[in-house]
Coordinates of C-alpha atoms in Angstrom, one line a residue:
Chain A
M274 CA 36.6 19.7 -15.0
A275 CA 34.3 17.0 -14.1
A276 CA 30.5 17.7 -14.4
P277 CA 29.0 19.4 -11.4
F278 CA 27.1 17.2 -8.9
L279 CA 23.8 19.0 -9.0
E280 CA 23.3 21.8 -11.4
V281 CA 20.1 23.8 -11.6
E282 CA 19.9 26.0 -14.6
N283 CA 17.3 28.8 -15.3
L284 CA 14.6 26.8 -13.6
C285 CA 11.1 28.4 -13.8
K286 CA 7.8 27.3 -12.4
H287 CA 4.8 29.5 -13.1
F288 CA 1.4 28.9 -11.6
G289 CA -0.7 31.0 -13.9
E290 CA 0.4 34.6 -13.3
L291 CA 2.4 33.7 -10.2
R292 CA 6.1 33.0 -10.9
A293 CA 6.9 30.8 -7.9
V294 CA 10.5 30.1 -9.2
D295 CA 11.8 32.5 -11.7
G296 CA 15.0 31.6 -13.4
A297 CA 16.9 30.1 -10.5
S298 CA 20.4 28.8 -11.2
F299 CA 22.9 27.3 -8.8
H300 CA 25.0 24.3 -8.2
V301 CA 25.8 22.0 -5.3
G302 CA 29.1 20.2 -4.9
Q303 CA 29.5 16.6 -4.0
D304 CA 30.8 17.3 -0.5
E305 CA 28.7 20.4 0.2
M306 CA 26.1 21.2 2.7
V307 CA 24.0 24.1 1.3
G308 CA 21.4 26.1 3.2
L309 CA 18.5 27.5 1.1
I310 CA 16.9 30.4 2.9
G311 CA 14.4 33.1 2.1
P312 CA 11.2 34.7 3.3
N313 CA 7.9 33.0 3.3
G314 CA 6.6 32.3 -0.2
A315 CA 10.0 32.8 -1.8
G316 CA 9.7 29.6 -3.6
K317 CA 12.0 27.4 -1.6
T318 CA 9.8 24.4 -1.3
T319 CA 8.7 24.7 -4.9
L320 CA 12.3 24.7 -6.0
M321 CA 12.9 21.5 -4.0
R322 CA 9.8 19.9 -5.4
L323 CA 11.0 20.8 -8.9
I324 CA 14.4 19.1 -8.4
T325 CA 12.7 15.9 -7.2
G326 CA 10.1 15.9 -9.9
I327 CA 7.1 16.1 -7.7
L328 CA 6.2 19.3 -9.7
K329 CA 7.1 19.6 -13.3
P330 CA 9.1 22.8 -14.2
T331 CA 7.8 25.2 -16.7
S332 CA 11.3 25.7 -18.2
G333 CA 14.9 25.1 -17.3
T334 CA 17.0 22.1 -16.5
V335 CA 18.1 20.1 -13.6
R336 CA 21.3 18.1 -14.0
F337 CA 22.5 15.5 -11.6
K338 CA 26.1 14.1 -12.2
G339 CA 25.9 15.4 -15.7
E340 CA 22.6 13.7 -16.4
D341 CA 19.5 15.6 -17.3
I342 CA 16.7 14.7 -14.8
T343 CA 14.3 17.5 -15.4
G344 CA 10.7 16.5 -14.9
Q345 CA 11.4 12.9 -14.5
D346 CA 9.3 10.6 -12.3
T347 CA 10.0 11.0 -8.5
A348 CA 10.7 7.4 -7.9
K349 CA 13.2 7.4 -10.8
I350 CA 15.0 10.4 -9.4
V351 CA 15.1 8.9 -6.0
N352 CA 16.7 5.8 -7.3
K353 CA 19.4 7.9 -9.0
G354 CA 20.3 9.1 -5.5
I355 CA 18.3 12.2 -4.5
A356 CA 16.2 11.8 -1.5
P357 CA 13.7 14.4 -0.5
T358 CA 11.9 15.0 2.8
F359 CA 8.7 16.9 3.1
Q360 CA 8.0 20.2 5.1
V361 CA 4.6 18.7 6.2
V362 CA 5.4 15.2 7.5
K363 CA 3.7 12.6 5.5
P364 CA 4.3 9.3 7.0
F365 CA 2.2 6.2 6.3
R366 CA 0.1 6.7 9.4
H367 CA -1.3 3.2 9.7
L368 CA 2.1 1.5 9.3
P369 CA 4.5 1.1 12.2
V370 CA 7.4 3.4 12.3
G371 CA 9.8 0.6 11.3
A372 CA 7.7 -0.4 8.3
N373 CA 7.6 3.3 7.2
V374 CA 11.4 3.1 6.8
M375 CA 11.2 -0.4 5.5
V376 CA 9.4 1.0 2.4
S377 CA 12.5 3.0 1.6
C378 CA 14.7 0.1 2.1
L379 CA 12.7 -1.8 -0.5
C380 CA 13.3 0.7 -3.2
P381 CA 15.5 -0.6 -6.1
R382 CA 18.4 1.6 -5.1
A383 CA 18.7 0.4 -1.6
K384 CA 17.7 -3.3 -2.2
R385 CA 20.5 -5.7 -2.3
R386 CA 20.6 -9.0 -4.1
G387 CA 19.6 -11.8 -1.9
D388 CA 18.0 -9.4 0.6
W389 CA 15.3 -10.9 2.5
V390 CA 12.8 -9.6 5.0
K391 CA 15.0 -9.9 8.1
T392 CA 17.9 -7.9 6.6
V393 CA 15.6 -5.3 5.3
E394 CA 14.0 -5.0 8.7
L395 CA 17.5 -4.7 10.4
R396 CA 18.5 -2.1 7.9
A397 CA 15.4 0.0 8.5
R398 CA 16.2 -0.4 12.2
D399 CA 19.7 0.9 11.7
A400 CA 18.3 4.0 10.0
L401 CA 15.9 4.5 12.9
E402 CA 18.6 4.0 15.5
F403 CA 20.8 6.6 13.7
C404 CA 17.9 9.1 13.8
G405 CA 17.4 8.1 17.5
I406 CA 13.9 6.7 17.2
A407 CA 14.6 3.0 17.2
D408 CA 12.5 2.5 20.4
L409 CA 9.4 3.6 18.5
A410 CA 10.0 1.1 15.7
L411 CA 6.8 -0.9 16.5
E412 CA 4.4 2.0 17.2
P413 CA 2.1 3.0 14.5
A414 CA 3.1 6.3 12.9
S415 CA -0.2 7.9 13.9
V416 CA 0.6 7.9 17.6
V417 CA 4.2 9.3 17.3
S418 CA 4.8 12.9 18.2
H419 CA 5.7 15.6 15.7
G420 CA 9.3 15.9 16.5
D421 CA 9.7 12.2 16.1
L422 CA 7.9 12.2 12.8
K423 CA 10.4 14.8 11.6
R424 CA 13.2 12.4 12.4
L425 CA 11.2 9.6 10.8
E426 CA 11.1 11.7 7.6
V427 CA 14.9 12.0 7.7
A428 CA 15.2 8.2 8.5
R429 CA 13.0 7.4 5.6
A430 CA 15.1 9.6 3.3
I431 CA 18.6 8.3 4.3
A432 CA 17.3 4.6 4.1
T433 CA 17.3 5.0 0.3
E434 CA 21.1 5.6 0.7
P435 CA 21.0 9.0 -1.1
E436 CA 24.0 10.9 -2.6
L437 CA 22.1 14.2 -2.3
L438 CA 19.6 14.8 0.5
L439 CA 17.0 17.5 0.1
L440 CA 15.7 18.4 3.5
D441 CA 12.7 20.7 3.7
E442 CA 12.6 22.4 7.1
P443 CA 14.1 19.5 9.1
F444 CA 14.0 21.7 12.3
G445 CA 10.4 22.8 11.8
G446 CA 8.3 22.4 15.0
L447 CA 11.3 21.0 17.0
S448 CA 12.3 22.3 20.4
P449 CA 15.7 24.1 20.7
A450 CA 17.2 20.9 22.3
E451 CA 15.9 18.8 19.6
T452 CA 17.1 21.2 17.0
E453 CA 20.5 21.1 18.2
L454 CA 20.5 17.4 18.3
M455 CA 19.2 17.2 14.7
G456 CA 21.8 19.7 13.5
K457 CA 24.6 17.6 15.1
F458 CA 23.2 14.5 13.5
L459 CA 22.9 16.0 10.1
R460 CA 26.6 17.1 10.4
R461 CA 27.6 13.6 11.4
L462 CA 25.6 12.1 8.5
H463 CA 27.3 14.5 6.1
R464 CA 30.7 13.2 7.2
G465 CA 29.6 9.8 6.2
G466 CA 30.5 6.4 7.6
R467 CA 28.9 3.2 8.5
F468 CA 25.8 3.2 10.8
G469 CA 25.2 -0.4 11.6
R470 CA 24.1 -2.0 8.4
L471 CA 23.4 1.4 6.9
H472 CA 26.2 2.8 4.8
S473 CA 26.5 6.4 4.1
E474 CA 28.9 8.0 1.6
G475 CA 28.2 11.2 3.4
P476 CA 25.4 12.7 1.1
A477 CA 25.6 16.3 -0.1
M478 CA 22.7 18.2 1.5
V479 CA 20.4 21.0 0.6
I480 CA 18.6 22.3 3.7
V481 CA 15.6 24.6 3.5
E482 CA 15.3 26.2 6.9
H483 CA 13.8 29.2 8.7
K484 CA 15.8 28.8 12.0
L485 CA 18.8 30.6 10.6
S486 CA 20.9 30.6 13.7
D487 CA 20.8 26.9 13.8
L488 CA 21.2 26.5 10.1
M489 CA 24.2 28.8 9.9
K490 CA 26.1 26.6 12.4
I491 CA 26.0 23.5 10.2
V492 CA 26.1 24.6 6.5
D493 CA 29.1 25.5 4.3
R494 CA 27.3 27.8 1.9
V495 CA 23.9 29.7 1.8
I496 CA 21.7 30.5 -1.1
V497 CA 19.2 33.2 -0.5
L498 CA 15.9 33.2 -2.5
S499 CA 13.5 35.9 -2.8
F500 CA 10.4 36.1 -5.0
G501 CA 11.5 33.0 -6.9
Q502 CA 15.0 34.5 -7.8
I503 CA 18.4 33.9 -6.2
I504 CA 19.6 37.1 -4.8
V505 CA 22.8 36.2 -2.8
E506 CA 25.0 33.2 -2.6
G507 CA 27.9 32.9 -0.2
T508 CA 29.2 31.6 3.1
P509 CA 27.0 32.1 6.2
D510 CA 29.1 35.0 7.4
E511 CA 28.8 36.9 4.2
V512 CA 25.1 36.3 3.8
V513 CA 24.3 37.4 7.3
R514 CA 25.9 40.7 6.7
N515 CA 24.5 41.2 3.3
K516 CA 22.2 44.2 2.9
E517 CA 20.0 42.7 0.2
V518 CA 19.3 39.7 2.5
I519 CA 18.3 41.9 5.4
E520 CA 16.1 43.9 3.1
A521 CA 14.4 40.8 1.8
Y522 CA 13.7 39.5 5.2
I523 CA 12.8 42.6 7.1
G524 CA 11.8 45.1 4.4
K525 CA 13.5 48.3 3.1
E526 CA 12.3 51.0 5.4
V527 CA 12.8 49.0 8.5
S528 CA 16.4 48.1 7.6
S529 CA 17.1 51.7 6.8
L530 CA 15.8 52.6 10.2
V531 CA 18.0 50.1 11.8
S532 CA 21.2 51.3 10.1
Chain B
M328 CA 14.8 -35.5 12.2
G329 CA 13.0 -35.5 15.5
S330 CA 14.3 -32.1 16.4
Y331 CA 13.0 -30.6 13.1
L332 CA 9.7 -32.1 13.7
Y333 CA 9.7 -30.7 17.2
R334 CA 10.7 -27.2 15.9
L335 CA 7.9 -27.4 13.3
Y336 CA 5.4 -28.2 16.1
R337 CA 6.7 -25.3 18.2
G338 CA 6.4 -23.0 15.2
F339 CA 2.9 -24.2 14.6
Q340 CA 2.1 -23.7 18.2
G341 CA 3.5 -20.1 18.4
E342 CA 2.1 -18.9 15.0
I343 CA -1.3 -20.6 15.0
L344 CA -2.3 -22.2 18.3
A345 CA -1.5 -19.2 20.3
V346 CA -3.5 -16.8 18.2
P347 CA -7.3 -17.4 18.6
G348 CA -8.2 -15.8 15.2
R349 CA -6.0 -18.3 13.4
V350 CA -7.4 -21.1 15.4
I351 CA -10.9 -20.2 14.4
A352 CA -9.7 -20.0 10.7
L353 CA -8.1 -23.4 10.9
I354 CA -11.2 -25.0 12.4
F355 CA -13.3 -23.4 9.8
V356 CA -11.1 -24.6 6.9
T357 CA -11.0 -28.1 8.4
L358 CA -14.7 -28.1 8.7
L359 CA -15.0 -27.0 5.1
F360 CA -12.9 -29.8 4.0
L361 CA -15.0 -32.3 6.0
L362 CA -18.3 -30.9 4.8
P363 CA -19.1 -33.6 2.2
H364 CA -18.8 -36.1 4.9
I365 CA -20.8 -34.2 7.5
I366 CA -23.7 -33.0 5.4
P367 CA -23.7 -34.9 2.0
H368 CA -26.6 -32.9 0.7
P369 CA -26.2 -31.7 -2.9
L370 CA -27.7 -28.3 -2.2
V371 CA -25.4 -27.6 0.7
L372 CA -22.5 -28.6 -1.4
K373 CA -23.6 -26.4 -4.2
I374 CA -24.0 -23.4 -1.8
F375 CA -20.6 -23.9 -0.3
S376 CA -18.9 -24.5 -3.6
L377 CA -20.3 -21.2 -4.9
A378 CA -19.4 -19.5 -1.6
A379 CA -15.7 -20.7 -1.9
L380 CA -15.6 -19.5 -5.4
F381 CA -17.1 -16.1 -4.5
A382 CA -14.6 -15.9 -1.6
I383 CA -11.7 -15.7 -4.2
F384 CA -13.7 -13.1 -6.0
A385 CA -14.4 -11.0 -2.9
A386 CA -10.8 -11.4 -1.7
S387 CA -9.4 -10.2 -5.0
W388 CA -11.6 -7.1 -4.7
D389 CA -10.2 -6.4 -1.3
F390 CA -6.7 -7.0 -2.6
L391 CA -7.3 -4.3 -5.3
S392 CA -9.6 -1.8 -3.6
G393 CA -9.1 -2.4 0.1
F394 CA -5.3 -2.7 0.3
T395 CA -4.1 -0.7 -2.6
G396 CA -6.9 1.8 -2.5
Q397 CA -7.8 1.6 -6.2
L398 CA -11.6 1.8 -5.8
N399 CA -13.0 -0.6 -8.4
L400 CA -16.8 -0.7 -8.9
G401 CA -16.6 -2.9 -11.9
H402 CA -15.0 -5.9 -10.6
A403 CA -17.3 -8.2 -12.3
L404 CA -15.4 -7.4 -15.4
F405 CA -12.5 -9.7 -14.6
F406 CA -14.9 -12.4 -13.5
G407 CA -17.0 -12.1 -16.5
V408 CA -14.1 -11.9 -19.0
S409 CA -12.6 -15.0 -17.6
A410 CA -15.9 -16.8 -17.4
Y411 CA -16.7 -15.9 -21.0
S412 CA -13.3 -16.8 -22.4
A413 CA -13.4 -20.2 -20.6
A414 CA -16.9 -20.9 -21.8
L415 CA -16.1 -19.8 -25.4
L416 CA -13.0 -22.0 -25.6
N417 CA -14.8 -24.9 -24.1
V418 CA -18.0 -24.7 -26.2
H419 CA -16.6 -23.8 -29.5
L420 CA -13.2 -25.4 -29.5
G421 CA -13.7 -28.1 -26.9
V422 CA -10.8 -27.2 -24.8
P423 CA -11.0 -29.1 -21.5
P424 CA -11.5 -27.3 -18.1
W425 CA -7.9 -27.8 -16.8
A426 CA -6.8 -25.6 -19.7
T427 CA -9.7 -23.1 -20.0
I428 CA -9.5 -22.0 -16.4
P429 CA -5.8 -20.8 -16.6
I430 CA -6.5 -19.2 -19.9
G431 CA -9.5 -17.6 -18.4
A432 CA -7.3 -16.3 -15.6
I433 CA -4.8 -14.9 -18.0
A434 CA -7.8 -13.1 -19.8
G435 CA -8.5 -11.7 -16.4
V436 CA -4.9 -10.4 -16.1
I437 CA -5.3 -8.7 -19.5
A438 CA -8.5 -7.1 -18.4
G439 CA -6.8 -6.1 -15.2
L440 CA -4.0 -4.3 -17.2
L441 CA -6.6 -2.7 -19.6
V442 CA -8.4 -1.2 -16.5
G443 CA -5.1 -0.5 -14.7
I444 CA -3.6 1.8 -17.3
P445 CA -6.3 4.4 -17.2
A446 CA -6.2 3.9 -13.4
L447 CA -2.7 5.3 -13.3
R448 CA -4.0 8.7 -14.1
L449 CA -7.3 8.6 -12.1
R450 CA -7.9 8.4 -8.5
G451 CA -10.8 8.0 -6.1
F452 CA -14.4 8.6 -7.4
Y453 CA -13.1 9.2 -11.0
L454 CA -11.5 5.9 -11.1
A455 CA -14.6 4.3 -9.6
L456 CA -16.7 5.8 -12.4
V457 CA -14.5 4.6 -15.1
T458 CA -14.3 1.1 -13.8
L459 CA -18.0 1.1 -13.4
A460 CA -18.3 1.5 -17.2
F461 CA -16.0 -1.4 -18.2
P462 CA -18.4 -4.3 -17.6
I463 CA -21.3 -2.4 -19.2
I464 CA -19.2 -2.0 -22.3
L465 CA -18.5 -5.7 -22.4
I466 CA -22.2 -6.5 -22.1
G467 CA -22.7 -4.4 -25.1
V468 CA -20.0 -6.3 -27.0
I469 CA -21.6 -9.6 -26.1
F470 CA -25.0 -8.5 -27.4
V471 CA -23.4 -7.6 -30.7
F472 CA -22.3 -11.1 -31.5
P473 CA -25.1 -13.3 -30.4
D474 CA -24.0 -16.2 -32.5
I475 CA -20.7 -16.6 -30.8
T476 CA -21.4 -15.4 -27.3
G477 CA -25.0 -16.6 -26.9
G478 CA -26.4 -13.0 -26.6
E479 CA -28.8 -12.5 -23.7
L480 CA -29.2 -16.1 -23.0
G481 CA -25.6 -16.8 -22.5
L482 CA -23.4 -19.8 -23.4
F483 CA -24.9 -23.1 -22.6
G484 CA -23.5 -26.5 -22.2
V485 CA -20.1 -25.7 -20.7
D486 CA -18.2 -28.9 -19.5
R487 CA -18.4 -29.9 -15.9
L488 CA -15.2 -29.5 -13.8
S489 CA -15.3 -33.2 -13.0
G490 CA -17.6 -36.1 -12.9
S491 CA -19.0 -35.7 -9.3
R492 CA -20.2 -32.9 -7.2
V493 CA -18.0 -33.9 -4.3
L494 CA -14.9 -33.8 -6.5
D495 CA -16.1 -30.4 -7.9
Y496 CA -16.4 -29.2 -4.4
Y497 CA -12.9 -30.3 -3.5
I498 CA -11.3 -28.8 -6.6
I499 CA -12.9 -25.4 -5.9
L500 CA -12.2 -25.4 -2.2
L501 CA -8.4 -26.3 -2.8
V502 CA -8.1 -23.6 -5.5
A503 CA -9.8 -21.2 -3.1
T504 CA -7.7 -22.0 -0.1
A505 CA -4.5 -21.7 -2.2
S506 CA -5.5 -18.4 -3.9
I507 CA -6.6 -16.8 -0.6
L508 CA -3.5 -17.9 1.1
V509 CA -1.4 -16.3 -1.6
M510 CA -3.4 -13.1 -1.5
W511 CA -3.2 -13.0 2.3
K512 CA 0.5 -13.4 2.3
L513 CA 1.0 -10.8 -0.5
T514 CA -0.9 -8.2 1.5
D515 CA 0.3 -9.1 5.0
G516 CA 2.3 -6.2 6.2
R517 CA 4.0 -8.2 9.0
S518 CA 4.8 -11.1 6.7
K519 CA 8.3 -12.6 7.2
I520 CA 8.3 -14.0 3.7
V521 CA 7.3 -11.4 1.1
R522 CA 7.6 -7.6 1.4
T523 CA 4.9 -6.5 -1.0
G524 CA 2.4 -6.0 1.9
V525 CA 4.3 -3.0 3.3
I526 CA 4.5 -1.4 -0.2
L527 CA 0.8 -1.9 -0.9
H528 CA -0.1 -0.3 2.4
A529 CA 2.2 2.6 1.7
I530 CA 0.7 3.2 -1.7
R531 CA -2.8 3.4 -0.2
E532 CA -1.7 5.7 2.6
D533 CA 0.3 8.2 0.7
E534 CA 1.3 7.8 -2.9
I535 CA 3.6 10.9 -3.0
T536 CA 5.6 9.6 -0.1
A537 CA 5.8 6.2 -1.5
R538 CA 7.3 7.7 -4.7
A539 CA 9.6 9.8 -2.6
S540 CA 10.8 6.6 -1.0
G541 CA 11.8 5.4 -4.4
I542 CA 9.0 2.9 -4.9
N543 CA 7.8 2.7 -8.5
T544 CA 4.1 3.1 -7.7
V545 CA 3.1 2.6 -11.4
R546 CA 4.6 -0.8 -11.6
Y547 CA 3.1 -1.8 -8.3
K548 CA -0.3 -0.6 -9.2
L549 CA -0.3 -2.5 -12.5
M550 CA 0.9 -5.5 -10.7
V551 CA -1.9 -5.3 -8.2
F552 CA -4.4 -4.8 -11.0
S553 CA -3.1 -7.9 -12.8
I554 CA -2.9 -10.1 -9.7
S555 CA -6.4 -9.1 -8.7
G556 CA -7.5 -9.7 -12.3
F557 CA -5.9 -13.1 -12.2
F558 CA -7.7 -14.4 -9.0
A559 CA -11.0 -12.9 -10.1
G560 CA -10.3 -14.7 -13.3
V561 CA -9.7 -18.0 -11.6
A562 CA -13.0 -17.5 -9.8
G563 CA -14.8 -16.7 -13.1
G564 CA -13.4 -19.7 -14.9
L565 CA -14.4 -22.1 -12.1
Y566 CA -17.9 -20.4 -12.0
A567 CA -18.4 -21.0 -15.7
H568 CA -17.5 -24.6 -15.4
Y569 CA -19.4 -25.3 -12.2
I570 CA -22.7 -23.5 -13.3
R571 CA -22.1 -24.7 -16.8
I572 CA -23.3 -21.4 -18.3
A573 CA -21.8 -18.1 -18.9
G574 CA -24.5 -15.4 -19.2
P575 CA -24.5 -11.7 -19.2
S576 CA -25.9 -11.6 -15.7
I577 CA -22.4 -12.0 -14.3
L578 CA -21.4 -8.7 -15.8
E579 CA -24.3 -6.8 -14.2
L580 CA -24.0 -4.0 -11.7
F581 CA -25.3 -6.1 -8.9
F582 CA -22.6 -8.7 -9.5
S583 CA -20.0 -6.0 -9.2
F584 CA -21.4 -4.7 -5.9
Q585 CA -21.6 -8.1 -4.3
P586 CA -17.9 -8.4 -3.5
I587 CA -18.0 -4.8 -2.0
I588 CA -20.9 -5.8 0.2
W589 CA -19.3 -9.0 1.3
T590 CA -15.9 -7.4 2.0
I591 CA -17.3 -4.3 3.9
F592 CA -19.4 -6.8 5.9
G593 CA -16.5 -8.9 6.8
G594 CA -14.0 -6.1 7.3
I595 CA -12.2 -4.2 4.5
V596 CA -8.4 -4.3 4.3
T597 CA -8.2 -7.8 5.7
I598 CA -8.3 -10.5 3.1
Y599 CA -9.9 -13.0 5.7
G600 CA -12.7 -10.4 6.3
A601 CA -13.8 -10.7 2.6
V602 CA -13.7 -14.5 2.9
A603 CA -15.8 -14.5 6.2
G604 CA -18.2 -12.1 4.7
V605 CA -18.9 -14.4 1.8
F606 CA -19.2 -17.5 4.0
I607 CA -21.6 -15.8 6.3
L608 CA -23.9 -13.8 4.0
Y609 CA -23.9 -16.0 0.9
P610 CA -25.3 -19.3 2.5
L611 CA -27.6 -17.2 4.6
V612 CA -29.2 -15.5 1.6
E613 CA -29.4 -18.7 -0.4
L614 CA -31.1 -20.6 2.5
V615 CA -33.7 -17.8 2.8
R616 CA -34.2 -18.1 -0.9
L617 CA -35.6 -21.6 -0.4
H618 CA -38.7 -20.2 1.2
P619 CA -41.1 -18.5 -1.2
V620 CA -41.4 -15.3 0.8
G621 CA -37.6 -15.1 1.3
E622 CA -37.1 -15.5 -2.5
I623 CA -38.7 -12.0 -2.9
Y624 CA -37.1 -10.3 0.1
R625 CA -33.6 -11.8 0.0
I626 CA -31.9 -8.6 -1.2
V627 CA -33.8 -6.6 1.5
L628 CA -32.7 -9.0 4.1
M629 CA -29.1 -8.9 3.0
V630 CA -29.1 -5.1 3.1
L631 CA -30.8 -5.0 6.5
I632 CA -28.2 -7.5 8.0
L633 CA -25.5 -5.3 6.4
I634 CA -26.9 -2.0 8.0
V635 CA -27.4 -3.6 11.5
V636 CA -23.9 -5.1 11.3
L637 CA -22.2 -1.9 10.3
L638 CA -24.1 0.1 12.8
F639 CA -22.7 -2.0 15.7
M640 CA -19.4 -3.2 14.1
P641 CA -18.4 -0.4 11.8
Q642 CA -15.1 -2.1 11.1
G643 CA -16.6 -5.2 9.9
I644 CA -17.5 -8.5 11.6
T645 CA -14.1 -10.0 11.7
R646 CA -12.5 -7.1 13.3
W647 CA -15.2 -6.9 15.9
V648 CA -14.7 -10.6 16.7
R649 CA -10.8 -10.2 16.7
D650 CA -11.0 -7.3 19.1
H651 CA -13.1 -9.4 21.5
I652 CA -10.8 -12.4 21.5
E653 CA -7.4 -11.0 20.9
E654 CA -5.3 -8.4 22.5
I655 CA -2.1 -6.9 21.0
C656 CA 0.8 -6.6 23.4
P657 CA 1.5 -2.9 24.0
R658 CA 5.2 -3.5 24.1
C659 CA 6.1 -6.1 21.5
K660 CA 2.9 -5.9 19.3
L661 CA 2.4 -9.7 19.4
I662 CA -1.1 -11.1 19.3
N663 CA -2.3 -12.6 22.5
I664 CA -5.5 -14.3 23.5
R665 CA -7.6 -12.0 25.5
T666 CA -7.8 -14.2 28.6
R667 CA -4.1 -13.7 29.2
R668 CA -3.0 -10.9 31.6
Y669 CA 0.7 -10.9 30.5
C670 CA 2.1 -11.1 27.0
R671 CA 3.2 -14.6 26.1
A672 CA 6.5 -13.5 24.8
C673 CA 7.7 -10.4 26.7
R674 CA 5.6 -10.7 29.8
A675 CA 4.4 -7.2 29.7
P676 CA 1.0 -6.6 31.3
L677 CA -1.6 -6.5 28.5
R678 CA -4.0 -4.2 30.3
A679 CA -3.6 -1.7 33.1
E680 CA -4.1 -3.4 36.4
K681 CA -7.5 -2.5 38.0

């Protein structure tokens, strides 16, 4: 059997006494869309940050396409094909939206030989167009609304032409209509294809999200995290009916009351 | 042939003549090149030679600290290392100026890398404190070897750049124009030629996002440190050969703060702001110095001007001027002269109709 695409093994991150991620192990296939859910403070964001090397894990390993990438520099990991987005949008506020994406297009992974400024600009524009914010390309990121910044975040990530996309709350702060649009567009991105000059192999995705109903519509598999540990893994239908999940979200007594 | 010339002319018209700020810069540079013919006074030539030289110095500070956000309070280090290495090579080994200045600049690059490596781990005030210490350490080293370095008096008798003052002036001015153009292009986020400008802005704004975009920030930061060191080094080498002495005064704290004052006065995060700051403040202070009272109070005067300017133009003088003569089109973001009512390219109204 070929080496799994992304393999996380026994990953731990302790902040002093607090065990934010405590021995999480899971894997993601090359053509999967995985949802990562869990109550607040379960360690979802920390887990994402550990994979991308923004935080260094206390112990455990992360393997990407059979290669150990644990604790490597973020830029290096991104250039191997894992692109993260952030829960709190972090655009380059003084740069125009187009230039924000251009930065990603300039990374060694996305850069082509003989690229010059015009082609990079056009590729950035294609990423923006795909995310539906091409009309804002010239506006500085500081004047753009939150929903559009969320899309900018995704555009910035896909401009590095990733094989694995780690999306941290892509629907956070979006209106229901925007959420639906974003969900559809992530699904389309996952199928892969050619979007203007931007080529996508159909990246695998790990999506951290709180809007469960919207998430369940688009993902193939769900992993539930609670207090740093993975409690359940399965298809959306299985997870929704799982007792442990309901307990983790709502609490024991309440769930017994409900049943 | 004719069509190419015509296209060149149209390009010139669109890129420079239509943008008032660039027209002013063009006129200013032309005047500088004609200066020896307009005012052939040796003192004026000296002041403007030094101003051109310090313009490289201030611009290199802006390149490092303004654009990339690596606050450097010891920028005199690069200048001093280069001035001393040029002077040492020239005085002890008799190397001619055309060789010592590039070697000095390379010494500046090495100094830049030496400061840059600790800078990778430090940020903000901590980095500033560390950089502040470097030139002071170098002064100590210089005092330890007075036989070689000249100690407190400095190294005398460095060769002149060339035979005449006018030629010196032209050499410095040409080098300064070239260096500043290179730095300006490297940092220009809208540049159509090089793409580093966008990346440098990105590193200043948010380093983690830049890394998450796959940019190797370590490499870029080291690159910025060495480029800044290179240009400060060019200025230092020229300075040693122009003043014909390399003394410890160029490593002092005040010398490190000068480029900061000039840059903030002119407008930070714009290479041309640093240049304008030097060309306004430096000649002014030097002229005041001619008067016996002015000699004593020149620093007070400089600080007073700075405070008044920053009170009314907090963004620096060039930005203030730019905002009063230029208008950016709200639709296509092209720079227009303020007197226009509609954008020169897309015809969008520049201001809401009254």
